[in-house]
Amino acid sequence: MEYKKYILPAILFVMLIIFMILFFGSQGKEKTPDKRGSDMLKENISEEQEQELEMKSVVLFFISEEDHQLYKEEREIMPGLTLEHQIESLIEELILGSEEGFLSPFPPETKIRGVYITENRIVYIDFSQEFQAAHLSGSSAEISSIFSVVNSVAYNFESIEKVFILVNGTEQETLAGHIDLRRPFLPRYDLIHD
Amino acid sequence: MRNNLSFYFILLLSIQGFLFSQSHPSVELSVADYPDHSRVFIESSHPMSLSVEKSGEYIMVRIRADDPFRIRKQAFQSQRVESIEWGRGSDYYIFTIKIAPEDFVVQKSVSEDSSLVLIDVMSSSNEMEENHDHSLSRSRGLNSTESSAAPQKEELRTIVIDPGHGGLETGAEGRFGTKEKTVTLEIAQKLKTIIERNIPYRVQLTRKEDVDVSLERRAAIANNYKAYVFISIHANGSYRRTARGSETFFLSLNATDEEIRRLAYMENNSSELDGIQSEEQDNLKLILWDMAQSSFIRQSSILAEKIQTKLNTLSGTLNRGVKQAPFKVLTGVACPAVLVETAFISNPDEEKNLTKDEFQESIARAIYLGLSEFLEEYSL
């Protein structure tokens, strides 16, 4: 019966050990993901910083006065956090104009009022009224302007299938009397100069 | 703002047009001579109810009229038609057409909406070899006098010509101030004359004067007249003054292959629309109506090719070829439809040409020849 008096301390000792194992063990486990999480966060930030430094190379299409065909010019744009931002900076480059004497479809004072992308791969680009107000009437001029924008966007962003042009926040019937603006445009690569 | 203004302007014009046409129905008379026959055109602003009778050396045309008409008679010189006089009865007008040859045959054709009547006069001697329609009535046992007393009614097919722009919408403008809306109307009127004098079609213009007509309305006019062909006339504008030449467009659907496939399926299986809820059904029908041109793309491309070939050989303008683009005015038209950019009004040389009668005639003639070739091949 003498051994009975050791039982309680032994049980207590075992329980203490189990408790300690559980306590320190779980603490250790909790610490590990914490550490990993912060590491991942750090990695993310550094990746983004690196991305921001890398400019995105794009191709823009400007209009030739001679034959109304579209001519390629390369540009570097800020990559931006979202696709909408990237499309906006691409259009801003188009507004800034050609470096090789071709025409931009936009008067320099044109502003972008918004860029929205829908689930069915259509991008809505809303321009200030300058785009329409001073536009030359004539089918050739109108077709060139529209597809300078549409081709430039669709060529550089594979996830965009069609481009819908809005002016001053609303759908327009036509840009200057001919081409239907009430439907989104597919790109027309046949209008590009070889 | 511009849209608002043009809206009120259109409203004003249509109210004015309505009042005007209500108070003064008009009838216009003209005569044209051809080698084998002469044709009297009776065109009214309203549908006409009329009878044609041959009486000795006269043709008597009686038009029912409850209100007075405005009658305009164009001066003419004709081998067969000597004179046209008119008088008014209690509820009718009577036109007396005096014919020169002693023995003649009369044939009447009426447009679908009864606002245009053509009366063809030919001398009996050459009628047998040259007039198929008449030999048809002969085979039914009718002699020439009877056939003129009970003329055969023949439905005329309509070709709709659309003079681009108009009213506040001036379109492109040249350096010497020539406006696109002016030259498109002049060319369209010349084209109408050439077509009606040469082939048995009736021509309807989407506008006869300098007024605003919306693009949707132009397509609706074509569909309401059950147009057989639709031709829109334009003059091009470019940033650069050296751009020149003519081009002919037909519609590009601006749709992915998948969308085209779906649209074609819906068109061919319209009975399936019955199973769909009415609101959704209306939307689908609206899309089909809106894209009415989609079923005629192939014929439109052939028409465009034929017209462009003739423009190239006849008008002397640079051939810019046949092209495709999503033109608003073509989308809703339910028949073969093209848009002709006749020349560049922004090019000073072509601008000068566009104001000249001879140049306008040569353009109209080229379009007519392309059209008639198309009609020969595709008429039923």
Coordinates of C-alpha atoms in Angstrom, one line a residue:
Chain A
M1 CA 0.0 0.0 0.0
E2 CA 3.1 2.2 0.4
Y3 CA 3.3 2.8 -3.4
K4 CA -0.1 4.5 -3.2
K5 CA 1.4 7.7 -1.8
Y6 CA 3.6 8.1 -4.9
I7 CA 0.6 7.8 -7.2
L8 CA -0.7 11.3 -6.8
P9 CA 2.6 13.1 -7.3
A10 CA 3.4 10.9 -10.3
I11 CA 0.0 11.7 -11.9
L12 CA 0.5 15.3 -11.1
F13 CA 4.1 15.1 -12.6
V14 CA 2.8 13.4 -15.8
M15 CA 0.0 15.9 -16.1
L16 CA 2.5 18.8 -15.6
I17 CA 4.7 17.4 -18.4
I18 CA 1.7 16.8 -20.7
F19 CA 0.5 20.3 -19.9
M20 CA 3.9 21.8 -20.6
I21 CA 4.2 19.9 -23.8
L22 CA 0.8 21.1 -24.9
F23 CA 1.5 24.6 -23.9
F24 CA 4.9 25.1 -25.5
G25 CA 4.0 22.9 -28.4
S26 CA 1.0 24.9 -29.3
Q27 CA 2.8 28.1 -28.8
G28 CA 5.5 26.9 -31.1
K29 CA 2.9 26.0 -33.7
E30 CA 1.2 29.3 -33.5
K31 CA 4.4 31.2 -33.9
T32 CA 5.4 29.4 -37.1
P33 CA 2.5 30.6 -39.4
D34 CA 2.8 34.0 -38.0
K35 CA 6.3 34.2 -39.1
R36 CA 5.5 32.7 -42.5
G37 CA 2.6 35.2 -43.0
S38 CA 4.8 38.2 -42.4
D39 CA 7.4 36.8 -44.7
M40 CA 4.8 36.4 -47.4
L41 CA 3.6 39.9 -46.9
K42 CA 7.2 41.1 -47.2
E43 CA 7.7 39.1 -50.4
N44 CA 4.4 40.5 -51.9
I45 CA 5.5 44.1 -51.3
S46 CA 8.8 43.5 -52.8
E47 CA 7.3 41.8 -55.9
E48 CA 4.9 44.8 -56.4
Q49 CA 7.8 47.2 -56.0
E50 CA 9.7 45.3 -58.6
Q51 CA 6.7 45.2 -60.9
E52 CA 6.2 48.9 -60.6
L53 CA 9.7 49.4 -61.8
E54 CA 9.2 47.3 -64.8
M55 CA 7.4 49.3 -67.5
K56 CA 4.9 47.6 -69.8
S57 CA 5.7 47.8 -73.4
V58 CA 2.7 48.4 -75.7
V59 CA 1.8 49.0 -79.3
L60 CA -0.4 52.0 -80.3
F61 CA -2.1 52.5 -83.6
F62 CA -2.0 56.0 -85.1
I63 CA -3.8 57.3 -88.2
S64 CA -2.1 58.1 -91.5
E65 CA -3.5 61.1 -93.3
E66 CA -2.4 59.6 -96.6
D67 CA -4.2 56.4 -96.7
H68 CA -6.3 56.3 -93.5
Q69 CA -4.5 53.1 -92.5
L70 CA -3.3 52.5 -89.0
Y71 CA 0.5 52.6 -88.2
K72 CA 2.2 51.0 -85.2
E73 CA 4.2 52.9 -82.6
E74 CA 5.7 51.4 -79.5
R75 CA 5.4 52.9 -76.0
E76 CA 6.2 52.1 -72.4
I77 CA 3.4 52.6 -70.0
M78 CA 3.2 52.3 -66.2
P79 CA 1.9 48.8 -65.4
G80 CA -0.7 50.1 -62.9
L81 CA -2.5 48.0 -60.2
T82 CA -5.5 47.0 -62.3
L83 CA -6.3 46.4 -66.0
E84 CA -8.5 49.4 -66.0
H85 CA -5.5 51.6 -64.9
Q86 CA -3.4 50.1 -67.6
I87 CA -6.0 50.8 -70.3
E88 CA -6.3 54.3 -69.1
S89 CA -2.5 54.9 -69.3
L90 CA -2.5 53.4 -72.8
I91 CA -5.2 55.7 -74.0
E92 CA -3.4 58.7 -72.4
E93 CA -0.4 57.8 -74.5
L94 CA -2.7 57.8 -77.6
I95 CA -4.0 61.2 -76.6
L96 CA -0.4 62.5 -76.3
G97 CA 0.0 61.7 -80.0
S98 CA 2.4 60.2 -82.5
E99 CA 6.1 60.6 -82.5
E100 CA 6.3 59.9 -86.2
G101 CA 4.0 62.5 -87.6
F102 CA 0.8 60.4 -87.7
L103 CA -2.5 61.5 -86.3
S104 CA -4.1 60.8 -83.0
P105 CA -7.8 60.2 -83.0
F106 CA -8.2 62.6 -80.1
P107 CA -7.9 66.4 -79.7
P108 CA -5.2 66.9 -77.1
E109 CA -7.7 68.3 -74.5
T110 CA -9.6 65.0 -74.5
K111 CA -10.0 63.5 -71.0
I112 CA -10.8 59.9 -69.9
R113 CA -13.8 60.0 -67.6
G114 CA -13.7 56.3 -66.7
V115 CA -12.8 52.8 -67.8
Y116 CA -15.0 49.8 -66.8
I117 CA -14.6 46.2 -67.7
T118 CA -17.6 43.8 -67.7
E119 CA -17.6 40.0 -67.2
N120 CA -18.1 39.3 -70.9
R121 CA -14.7 40.9 -71.7
I122 CA -16.1 44.2 -72.9
V123 CA -14.3 47.4 -71.8
Y124 CA -16.3 50.6 -71.7
I125 CA -14.2 53.7 -72.2
D126 CA -15.9 57.0 -71.4
F127 CA -14.3 60.0 -73.1
S128 CA -15.0 63.7 -72.4
Q129 CA -17.0 65.4 -75.1
E130 CA -14.0 66.8 -76.9
F131 CA -13.6 63.5 -78.6
Q132 CA -16.9 63.9 -80.4
A133 CA -17.5 67.7 -80.5
A134 CA -14.7 68.6 -83.0
H135 CA -14.6 65.3 -84.9
L136 CA -14.3 65.7 -88.6
S137 CA -17.4 64.4 -90.5
G138 CA -16.5 61.7 -93.1
S139 CA -16.7 58.0 -93.0
S140 CA -13.0 57.5 -93.6
A141 CA -12.0 59.8 -90.8
E142 CA -14.6 58.2 -88.4
I143 CA -13.6 54.6 -89.1
S144 CA -9.9 55.5 -88.6
S145 CA -10.5 57.2 -85.3
I146 CA -12.6 54.4 -83.9
F147 CA -10.3 51.6 -84.8
S148 CA -7.2 53.5 -83.7
V149 CA -8.7 53.3 -80.2
V150 CA -10.3 49.8 -80.5
N151 CA -7.2 48.1 -82.0
S152 CA -4.8 49.8 -79.6
V153 CA -6.7 48.4 -76.6
A154 CA -7.6 44.9 -78.0
Y155 CA -4.1 44.3 -79.4
N156 CA -2.3 44.9 -76.0
F157 CA -4.8 43.3 -73.6
E158 CA -5.7 39.7 -74.6
S159 CA -8.5 39.5 -71.9
I160 CA -10.4 42.3 -73.7
E161 CA -12.5 41.1 -76.6
K162 CA -14.6 44.2 -77.5
V163 CA -14.4 48.0 -76.8
F164 CA -17.5 50.1 -76.2
I165 CA -17.0 53.9 -76.7
L166 CA -19.0 56.3 -74.5
V167 CA -18.9 60.0 -74.7
N168 CA -19.7 62.2 -71.6
G169 CA -21.0 59.2 -69.7
T170 CA -23.6 58.1 -72.3
E171 CA -24.0 55.9 -75.4
Q172 CA -23.9 57.9 -78.6
E173 CA -25.6 56.9 -81.9
T174 CA -22.5 57.7 -83.9
L175 CA -19.2 59.5 -83.5
A176 CA -19.9 62.0 -86.4
G177 CA -22.9 60.7 -88.3
H178 CA -21.8 57.3 -89.8
I179 CA -20.4 54.6 -87.6
D180 CA -22.7 52.9 -85.1
L181 CA -21.5 53.5 -81.5
R182 CA -24.4 51.6 -79.9
R183 CA -22.5 48.4 -80.1
P184 CA -19.1 47.3 -78.8
F185 CA -16.4 47.0 -81.4
L186 CA -14.2 44.0 -82.3
P187 CA -10.7 45.0 -83.4
R188 CA -10.1 45.4 -87.2
Y189 CA -6.5 44.3 -87.8
D190 CA -7.1 44.5 -91.6
L191 CA -7.0 48.3 -91.2
I192 CA -3.3 48.2 -90.0
H193 CA -0.6 49.1 -92.5
D194 CA 1.6 46.0 -93.3
Chain B
M1 CA -27.2 70.0 -76.6
R2 CA -26.7 69.4 -80.3
N3 CA -29.0 66.4 -80.0
N4 CA -31.6 68.3 -78.2
L5 CA -31.6 71.1 -80.7
S6 CA -31.9 68.7 -83.6
F7 CA -34.7 66.9 -81.8
Y8 CA -36.8 70.0 -81.5
F9 CA -36.0 70.9 -85.1
I10 CA -37.1 67.6 -86.3
L11 CA -40.3 67.8 -84.2
L12 CA -41.0 71.3 -85.6
L13 CA -40.4 70.1 -89.1
S14 CA -42.6 67.0 -88.8
I15 CA -45.4 69.0 -87.2
Q16 CA -45.1 71.6 -90.0
G17 CA -44.8 68.8 -92.6
F18 CA -47.9 67.1 -91.2
L19 CA -50.0 70.3 -91.2
F20 CA -48.8 71.2 -94.7
S21 CA -49.5 67.8 -96.2
Q22 CA -52.9 67.6 -94.5
S23 CA -54.0 70.9 -96.0
H24 CA -52.5 70.5 -99.5
P25 CA -52.3 67.1 -101.1
S26 CA -50.3 67.4 -104.2
V27 CA -50.1 65.6 -107.5
E28 CA -47.2 65.9 -109.9
L29 CA -47.3 65.0 -113.5
S30 CA -44.4 64.4 -115.8
V31 CA -43.7 62.6 -119.1
A32 CA -40.6 60.7 -120.4
D33 CA -40.0 59.4 -123.9
Y34 CA -38.3 56.1 -124.7
P35 CA -37.6 54.5 -128.1
D36 CA -40.5 52.1 -127.9
H37 CA -42.9 53.9 -125.5
S38 CA -43.7 57.1 -123.6
R39 CA -44.4 57.1 -119.9
V40 CA -46.6 59.4 -117.9
F41 CA -45.7 59.7 -114.2
I42 CA -48.5 60.6 -111.8
E43 CA -47.0 61.0 -108.3
S44 CA -49.0 62.0 -105.3
S45 CA -48.2 62.9 -101.7
H46 CA -51.1 60.6 -100.8
P47 CA -52.4 57.2 -101.9
M48 CA -54.6 57.7 -104.9
S49 CA -57.8 55.9 -106.0
L50 CA -58.0 56.3 -109.7
S51 CA -59.3 54.8 -113.0
V52 CA -57.7 54.9 -116.4
E53 CA -59.8 54.8 -119.6
K54 CA -59.0 55.0 -123.3
S55 CA -61.4 57.1 -125.3
G56 CA -60.6 57.8 -128.9
E57 CA -57.3 59.7 -129.1
Y58 CA -57.4 60.4 -125.3
I59 CA -56.6 58.7 -122.1
M60 CA -58.8 59.8 -119.3
V61 CA -57.5 59.5 -115.8
R62 CA -60.0 60.1 -113.0
I63 CA -58.6 60.6 -109.5
R64 CA -60.9 60.6 -106.5
A65 CA -60.5 63.7 -104.4
D66 CA -62.5 65.0 -101.5
D67 CA -60.3 68.0 -101.0
P68 CA -58.6 70.2 -103.6
F69 CA -55.2 69.2 -104.9
R70 CA -52.1 71.2 -105.7
I71 CA -51.3 70.1 -109.3
R72 CA -47.8 70.5 -110.7
K73 CA -47.2 69.7 -114.3
Q74 CA -43.6 69.5 -115.6
A75 CA -43.0 70.9 -119.1
F76 CA -42.4 68.0 -121.5
Q77 CA -41.8 67.2 -125.2
S78 CA -43.0 63.8 -126.3
Q79 CA -43.5 61.9 -129.6
R80 CA -46.6 60.2 -128.3
V81 CA -48.1 62.5 -125.6
E82 CA -49.3 65.7 -127.1
S83 CA -50.8 67.4 -124.1
I84 CA -52.2 66.9 -120.6
E85 CA -55.2 69.0 -119.4
W86 CA -57.1 68.7 -116.2
G87 CA -60.4 69.7 -114.7
R88 CA -62.2 69.3 -111.4
G89 CA -65.5 67.5 -110.7
S90 CA -67.5 67.3 -107.5
D91 CA -65.2 64.8 -105.8
Y92 CA -62.7 64.0 -108.4
Y93 CA -60.1 65.4 -110.8
I94 CA -60.0 64.3 -114.4
F95 CA -56.8 64.4 -116.5
T96 CA -57.1 64.3 -120.3
I97 CA -54.0 63.0 -121.9
K98 CA -54.0 63.5 -125.7
I99 CA -52.1 60.9 -127.6
A100 CA -50.6 61.5 -131.1
P101 CA -50.5 58.0 -132.7
E102 CA -54.0 56.9 -133.9
D103 CA -53.6 53.3 -132.8
F104 CA -52.0 52.9 -129.4
V105 CA -52.0 50.6 -126.3
V106 CA -52.1 51.8 -122.7
Q107 CA -50.7 50.0 -119.8
K108 CA -51.0 51.1 -116.2
S109 CA -48.7 50.3 -113.3
V110 CA -49.4 51.2 -109.6
S111 CA -46.9 51.3 -106.7
E112 CA -47.8 49.2 -103.7
D113 CA -48.9 52.2 -101.7
S114 CA -50.8 53.7 -104.6
S115 CA -49.0 57.0 -104.5
L116 CA -47.3 56.5 -107.9
V117 CA -49.0 55.5 -111.1
L118 CA -47.2 55.0 -114.4
I119 CA -49.1 55.1 -117.6
D120 CA -47.2 53.6 -120.6
V121 CA -48.3 54.5 -124.1
M122 CA -47.0 52.6 -127.1
S123 CA -48.2 52.4 -130.7
S124 CA -50.0 49.2 -131.5
S125 CA -47.6 48.4 -134.4
N126 CA -44.6 47.6 -132.2
E127 CA -46.5 46.3 -129.2
M128 CA -46.5 42.7 -130.3
E129 CA -42.8 42.0 -130.5
E130 CA -41.7 44.4 -127.7
N131 CA -44.2 44.2 -124.9
H132 CA -44.4 40.9 -123.1
D133 CA -46.9 42.1 -120.6
H134 CA -49.3 43.0 -123.3
S135 CA -48.8 39.7 -125.1
L136 CA -49.9 38.1 -121.8
S137 CA -53.1 40.0 -121.8
R138 CA -53.6 39.2 -125.5
S139 CA -53.2 35.5 -124.7
R140 CA -56.1 35.9 -122.3
G141 CA -58.2 36.9 -125.2
L142 CA -58.2 40.7 -124.7
N143 CA -57.8 43.0 -127.6
S144 CA -56.0 46.3 -127.3
T145 CA -59.0 48.4 -126.6
E146 CA -60.2 46.1 -123.9
S147 CA -56.8 45.9 -122.3
S148 CA -56.7 49.6 -122.0
A149 CA -60.3 49.7 -120.7
A150 CA -59.3 47.3 -118.0
P151 CA -55.6 47.8 -117.5
Q152 CA -53.6 45.2 -115.8
K153 CA -52.5 46.3 -112.3
E154 CA -48.8 45.6 -111.8
E155 CA -47.1 45.9 -108.5
L156 CA -44.0 48.0 -108.7
R157 CA -41.0 47.1 -106.5
T158 CA -39.4 50.0 -104.6
I159 CA -35.8 51.0 -104.5
V160 CA -35.0 53.4 -101.6
I161 CA -32.3 56.0 -102.2
D162 CA -31.0 57.7 -99.1
P163 CA -29.3 61.1 -99.6
G164 CA -26.9 61.3 -96.7
H165 CA -27.3 63.9 -93.9
G166 CA -29.7 66.9 -94.2
G167 CA -31.0 69.8 -92.1
L168 CA -28.7 70.5 -89.2
E169 CA -26.6 67.5 -90.1
T170 CA -24.6 69.1 -92.8
G171 CA -22.1 66.2 -93.0
A172 CA -18.6 66.9 -94.4
E173 CA -17.9 70.4 -95.8
G174 CA -15.4 71.3 -98.5
R175 CA -12.9 74.2 -98.5
F176 CA -15.1 76.2 -100.9
G177 CA -18.1 75.7 -98.6
T178 CA -19.8 72.9 -100.5
K179 CA -21.9 70.8 -98.1
E180 CA -22.2 67.1 -98.2
K181 CA -26.0 67.2 -97.6
T182 CA -26.5 69.3 -100.7
V183 CA -24.5 67.1 -103.2
T184 CA -25.9 63.9 -101.8
L185 CA -29.5 65.1 -102.5
E186 CA -28.6 66.3 -106.0
I187 CA -27.0 63.0 -106.9
A188 CA -29.9 61.0 -105.3
Q189 CA -32.4 62.9 -107.4
K190 CA -30.5 62.3 -110.6
L191 CA -30.2 58.6 -109.7
K192 CA -34.0 58.4 -109.1
T193 CA -34.7 59.9 -112.5
I194 CA -32.3 57.5 -114.3
I195 CA -33.7 54.5 -112.6
E196 CA -37.3 55.3 -113.2
R197 CA -36.7 56.1 -116.8
N198 CA -34.9 52.8 -117.5
I199 CA -36.3 50.0 -115.4
P200 CA -39.7 49.3 -114.0
Y201 CA -39.0 50.1 -110.4
R202 CA -40.4 52.9 -108.2
V203 CA -37.8 55.0 -106.4
Q204 CA -38.4 56.5 -103.0
L205 CA -36.0 59.0 -101.5
T206 CA -35.6 59.1 -97.7
R207 CA -35.7 62.9 -98.0
K208 CA -36.7 65.2 -100.8
E209 CA -35.4 68.4 -99.4
D210 CA -32.9 69.8 -96.9
V211 CA -34.4 68.3 -93.7
D212 CA -33.1 66.3 -90.7
V213 CA -34.0 62.6 -91.0
S214 CA -32.7 60.3 -88.2
L215 CA -30.6 57.3 -89.2
E216 CA -33.2 54.9 -87.8
R217 CA -36.0 56.6 -89.7
R218 CA -34.1 56.2 -92.9
A219 CA -33.9 52.4 -92.4
A220 CA -37.6 52.4 -91.3
I221 CA -38.6 54.1 -94.6
A222 CA -36.8 51.4 -96.5
N223 CA -38.6 48.6 -94.5
N224 CA -42.0 50.3 -94.7
Y225 CA -41.8 50.5 -98.4
K226 CA -40.6 46.9 -98.5
A227 CA -37.6 48.1 -100.3
Y228 CA -36.0 45.8 -102.8
V229 CA -32.6 47.6 -102.6
F230 CA -31.3 50.4 -100.4
I231 CA -28.6 52.8 -101.5
S232 CA -27.2 55.5 -99.3
I233 CA -25.3 58.3 -101.0
H234 CA -22.5 60.2 -99.3
A235 CA -19.5 62.3 -99.9
N236 CA -16.3 61.5 -98.0
G237 CA -14.3 63.7 -95.7
S238 CA -10.6 63.4 -94.7
Y239 CA -8.1 65.2 -92.5
R240 CA -6.0 65.7 -95.6
R241 CA -7.0 67.5 -98.7
T242 CA -5.2 65.1 -101.1
A243 CA -7.3 62.1 -100.2
R244 CA -9.5 61.3 -103.1
G245 CA -11.6 58.6 -104.8
S246 CA -14.8 56.6 -104.4
E247 CA -15.6 53.6 -102.3
T248 CA -18.6 51.5 -101.6
F249 CA -19.4 50.1 -98.2
F250 CA -21.6 47.2 -96.9
L251 CA -22.3 46.4 -93.3
S252 CA -19.8 44.6 -91.1
L253 CA -21.7 42.9 -88.3
N254 CA -19.1 43.7 -85.7
A255 CA -19.9 40.4 -84.0
T256 CA -17.9 37.4 -83.0
D257 CA -18.3 34.1 -84.9
E258 CA -20.2 32.8 -82.0
E259 CA -22.6 35.7 -81.9
I260 CA -23.2 35.4 -85.7
R261 CA -23.9 31.7 -85.3
R262 CA -26.5 32.5 -82.5
L263 CA -28.1 35.2 -84.5
A264 CA -28.4 33.0 -87.5
Y265 CA -29.9 30.3 -85.4
M266 CA -32.5 32.6 -83.9
E267 CA -33.5 33.9 -87.4
N268 CA -33.9 30.4 -88.7
N269 CA -35.8 29.1 -85.7
S270 CA -38.0 32.1 -84.9
S271 CA -40.8 29.7 -83.9
E272 CA -38.7 28.9 -80.8
L273 CA -39.3 32.5 -79.7
D274 CA -42.9 31.4 -78.9
G275 CA -41.7 29.4 -76.0
I276 CA -39.9 32.3 -74.4
Q277 CA -41.5 34.8 -72.0
S278 CA -43.0 37.8 -73.7
E279 CA -40.6 40.4 -72.3
E280 CA -37.5 38.5 -73.3
Q281 CA -39.2 37.6 -76.6
D282 CA -39.6 41.3 -77.3
N283 CA -36.0 41.9 -76.6
L284 CA -34.9 39.2 -79.0
K285 CA -37.2 40.4 -81.7
L286 CA -35.9 43.9 -81.1
I287 CA -32.3 42.6 -81.7
L288 CA -33.4 40.8 -84.8
W289 CA -35.1 43.9 -86.2
D290 CA -32.2 46.0 -85.2
M291 CA -29.8 43.7 -87.0
A292 CA -32.1 43.2 -90.0
Q293 CA -29.2 43.6 -92.4
S294 CA -27.5 40.5 -91.0
S295 CA -29.4 38.2 -93.4
F296 CA -28.5 40.3 -96.5
I297 CA -24.7 40.7 -96.0
R298 CA -23.8 38.5 -98.9
Q299 CA -26.2 40.1 -101.4
S300 CA -25.1 43.5 -100.2
S301 CA -21.5 42.7 -100.8
I302 CA -22.3 41.6 -104.4
L303 CA -24.3 44.9 -105.0
A304 CA -21.3 46.8 -103.5
E305 CA -18.9 45.1 -105.9
K306 CA -21.1 45.8 -109.0
I307 CA -21.5 49.5 -108.1
Q308 CA -17.9 50.0 -107.3
T309 CA -16.8 48.4 -110.6
K310 CA -19.0 50.8 -112.5
L311 CA -17.9 53.8 -110.5
N312 CA -14.3 52.8 -111.2
T313 CA -14.7 52.6 -115.0
L314 CA -17.3 55.4 -115.5
S315 CA -16.8 58.2 -113.1
G316 CA -13.0 58.6 -113.5
T317 CA -12.5 58.7 -109.7
L318 CA -9.8 56.8 -108.0
N319 CA -10.9 53.3 -107.0
R320 CA -10.7 52.9 -103.3
G321 CA -12.5 49.6 -103.5
V322 CA -15.3 47.8 -101.6
K323 CA -15.1 48.0 -97.8
Q324 CA -17.0 46.9 -94.8
A325 CA -17.8 49.0 -91.7
P326 CA -20.6 49.1 -89.1
F327 CA -22.6 52.0 -90.6
K328 CA -25.6 52.9 -88.4
V329 CA -27.9 53.6 -91.3
L330 CA -27.4 50.1 -92.8
T331 CA -27.9 48.1 -89.7
G332 CA -31.7 48.0 -89.6
V333 CA -32.4 47.7 -93.4
A334 CA -34.1 44.4 -94.4
C335 CA -32.8 44.2 -98.0
P336 CA -29.5 44.4 -99.8
A337 CA -28.0 47.7 -98.8
V338 CA -24.9 49.7 -99.5
L339 CA -23.4 53.1 -98.8
V340 CA -21.6 54.8 -101.6
E341 CA -18.9 57.4 -100.8
T342 CA -19.0 59.1 -104.1
A343 CA -15.8 61.3 -103.8
F344 CA -14.0 63.4 -101.2
I345 CA -15.6 66.8 -100.6
S346 CA -12.5 67.6 -98.5
N347 CA -10.4 67.4 -101.7
P348 CA -10.7 70.8 -103.5
D349 CA -10.7 69.2 -107.0
E350 CA -13.3 66.6 -106.1
E351 CA -15.3 69.2 -104.3
K352 CA -15.5 71.2 -107.5
N353 CA -16.5 68.1 -109.4
L354 CA -19.2 67.2 -106.9
T355 CA -21.0 70.5 -107.6
K356 CA -21.0 69.9 -111.4
D357 CA -24.0 68.4 -113.1
E358 CA -22.0 66.2 -115.5
F359 CA -20.0 64.7 -112.6
Q360 CA -23.2 64.1 -110.6
E361 CA -24.7 62.5 -113.7
S362 CA -21.8 60.2 -114.2
I363 CA -21.8 59.1 -110.6
A364 CA -25.6 58.5 -110.7
R365 CA -25.2 56.6 -114.0
A366 CA -22.5 54.4 -112.6
I367 CA -24.6 53.5 -109.6
Y368 CA -27.6 52.8 -111.8
L369 CA -25.6 50.5 -114.0
G370 CA -24.2 48.5 -111.0
L371 CA -27.7 48.3 -109.6
S372 CA -29.4 47.2 -112.8
E373 CA -26.7 44.5 -113.3
F374 CA -27.4 43.3 -109.7
L375 CA -31.2 43.3 -110.3
E376 CA -30.8 41.3 -113.5
E377 CA -29.0 38.6 -111.7
Y378 CA -31.0 38.6 -108.5
S379 CA -34.5 39.5 -109.4
L380 CA -36.9 36.6 -108.8

